[in-house]
mmCIF file of C-alpha atoms in Angstrom:
data_model
loop_
_atom_site.group_PDB
_atom_site.id
_atom_site.type_symbol
_atom_site.label_atom_id
_atom_site.label_comp_id
_atom_site.label_asym_id
_atom_site.label_seq_id
_atom_site.Cartn_x
_atom_site.Cartn_y
_atom_site.Cartn_z
ATOM 1 C CA UNK A 112 24.177 -148.183 24.364
ATOM 2 C CA UNK A 113 27.528 -146.422 24.466
ATOM 3 C CA UNK A 114 27.806 -142.592 24.704
ATOM 4 C CA UNK A 115 29.188 -141.009 21.428
ATOM 5 C CA UNK A 116 32.117 -138.860 20.967
ATOM 6 C CA UNK A 117 30.253 -135.676 21.249
ATOM 7 C CA UNK A 118 29.659 -136.367 24.685
ATOM 8 C CA UNK A 119 33.436 -137.456 25.638
ATOM 9 C CA UNK A 120 35.039 -134.010 25.561
ATOM 10 C CA UNK A 121 37.508 -133.720 28.197
ATOM 11 C CA UNK A 122 37.804 -129.553 27.956
ATOM 12 C CA UNK A 123 41.392 -129.624 29.586
ATOM 13 C CA UNK A 124 41.951 -126.192 28.251
ATOM 14 C CA UNK A 125 39.132 -124.897 30.933
ATOM 15 C CA UNK A 126 40.954 -126.116 33.731
ATOM 16 C CA UNK A 127 43.256 -122.915 33.995
ATOM 17 C CA UNK A 128 40.027 -120.968 34.547
ATOM 18 C CA UNK A 129 38.983 -122.872 37.737
ATOM 19 C CA UNK A 130 40.380 -121.097 40.908
ATOM 20 C CA UNK A 131 41.957 -122.759 43.733
ATOM 21 C CA UNK A 132 39.519 -121.398 46.026
ATOM 22 C CA UNK A 133 36.747 -123.082 44.084
ATOM 23 C CA UNK A 134 35.856 -126.372 45.868
ATOM 24 C CA UNK A 135 32.281 -126.869 45.017
ATOM 25 C CA UNK A 136 31.501 -126.594 41.367
ATOM 26 C CA UNK A 137 28.621 -127.238 39.196
ATOM 27 C CA UNK A 138 29.113 -128.238 35.264
ATOM 28 C CA UNK A 139 25.886 -127.154 33.392
ATOM 29 C CA UNK A 140 25.876 -129.463 30.153
ATOM 30 C CA UNK A 141 28.325 -131.849 31.669
ATOM 31 C CA UNK A 142 27.647 -134.568 29.032
ATOM 32 C CA UNK A 143 29.575 -137.790 29.878
ATOM 33 C CA UNK A 144 31.478 -136.202 32.797
ATOM 34 C CA UNK A 145 34.943 -136.114 31.505
ATOM 35 C CA UNK A 146 35.399 -132.384 32.952
ATOM 36 C CA UNK A 147 33.909 -133.572 36.038
ATOM 37 C CA UNK A 148 36.366 -136.508 36.326
ATOM 38 C CA UNK A 149 39.385 -134.146 35.900
ATOM 39 C CA UNK A 150 38.156 -131.696 38.437
ATOM 40 C CA UNK A 151 36.745 -134.363 41.143
ATOM 41 C CA UNK A 152 39.068 -136.989 41.017
ATOM 42 C CA UNK A 153 42.266 -135.292 39.962
ATOM 43 C CA UNK A 154 41.734 -132.136 41.646
ATOM 44 C CA UNK A 155 39.699 -133.277 44.779
ATOM 45 C CA UNK A 156 36.696 -130.772 44.104
ATOM 46 C CA UNK A 157 33.156 -131.601 44.972
ATOM 47 C CA UNK A 158 31.363 -131.341 41.386
ATOM 48 C CA UNK A 159 27.987 -131.579 40.425
ATOM 49 C CA UNK A 160 26.693 -131.969 36.949
ATOM 50 C CA UNK A 161 23.547 -131.096 34.720
ATOM 51 C CA UNK A 162 22.910 -133.163 31.549
ATOM 52 C CA UNK A 163 19.488 -133.674 29.659
ATOM 53 C CA UNK A 164 20.808 -136.739 27.655
ATOM 54 C CA UNK A 165 19.966 -139.709 29.525
ATOM 55 C CA UNK A 166 22.981 -141.821 28.176
ATOM 56 C CA UNK A 167 25.647 -139.132 28.995
ATOM 57 C CA UNK A 168 24.254 -138.421 32.342
ATOM 58 C CA UNK A 169 24.267 -141.869 33.476
ATOM 59 C CA UNK A 170 27.990 -142.079 32.340
ATOM 60 C CA UNK A 171 28.682 -138.780 34.374
ATOM 61 C CA UNK A 172 27.304 -140.245 37.541
ATOM 62 C CA UNK A 173 30.619 -142.359 38.235
ATOM 63 C CA UNK A 174 32.602 -139.217 38.143
ATOM 64 C CA UNK A 175 30.186 -136.461 39.783
ATOM 65 C CA UNK A 176 29.233 -135.911 43.356
ATOM 66 C CA UNK A 177 25.703 -135.655 42.071
ATOM 67 C CA UNK A 178 24.130 -135.399 38.524
ATOM 68 C CA UNK A 179 20.648 -133.860 37.712
ATOM 69 C CA UNK A 180 19.500 -135.600 34.658
ATOM 70 C CA UNK A 181 17.336 -132.535 33.128
ATOM 71 C CA UNK A 182 17.548 -129.313 31.221
ATOM 72 C CA UNK A 183 19.460 -126.358 32.938
ATOM 73 C CA UNK A 184 16.221 -124.385 33.491
ATOM 74 C CA UNK A 185 14.763 -127.214 35.713
ATOM 75 C CA UNK A 186 17.874 -127.990 37.339
ATOM 76 C CA UNK A 187 18.380 -124.370 38.448
ATOM 77 C CA UNK A 188 15.091 -124.617 40.385
ATOM 78 C CA UNK A 189 16.364 -127.591 42.131
ATOM 79 C CA UNK A 190 20.032 -126.614 43.103
ATOM 80 C CA UNK A 191 20.829 -125.223 46.394
ATOM 81 C CA UNK A 192 21.172 -121.554 46.787
ATOM 82 C CA UNK A 193 24.516 -119.968 47.494
ATOM 83 C CA UNK A 194 26.057 -123.529 47.537
ATOM 84 C CA UNK A 195 28.742 -123.475 44.633
ATOM 85 C CA UNK A 196 31.755 -121.426 44.448
#
């Protein structure tokens, strides 16, 4: 089953807020990974994603270094400390 349009937001306007020094990034609520794709594939960043929706998380897996398919509260307990920029 395809991921609907809600999960396909590229969020281009957010790229300007990511400093050049940020090399390891976490995207909480990454949806289908469109923003992750921009950061990872285009800008060469190591991007992890957190997404509770199973279909969206599966789609994001092709773009992210790692995807955690769970809610943010649970993910925050599993993410490495002081790892992300």
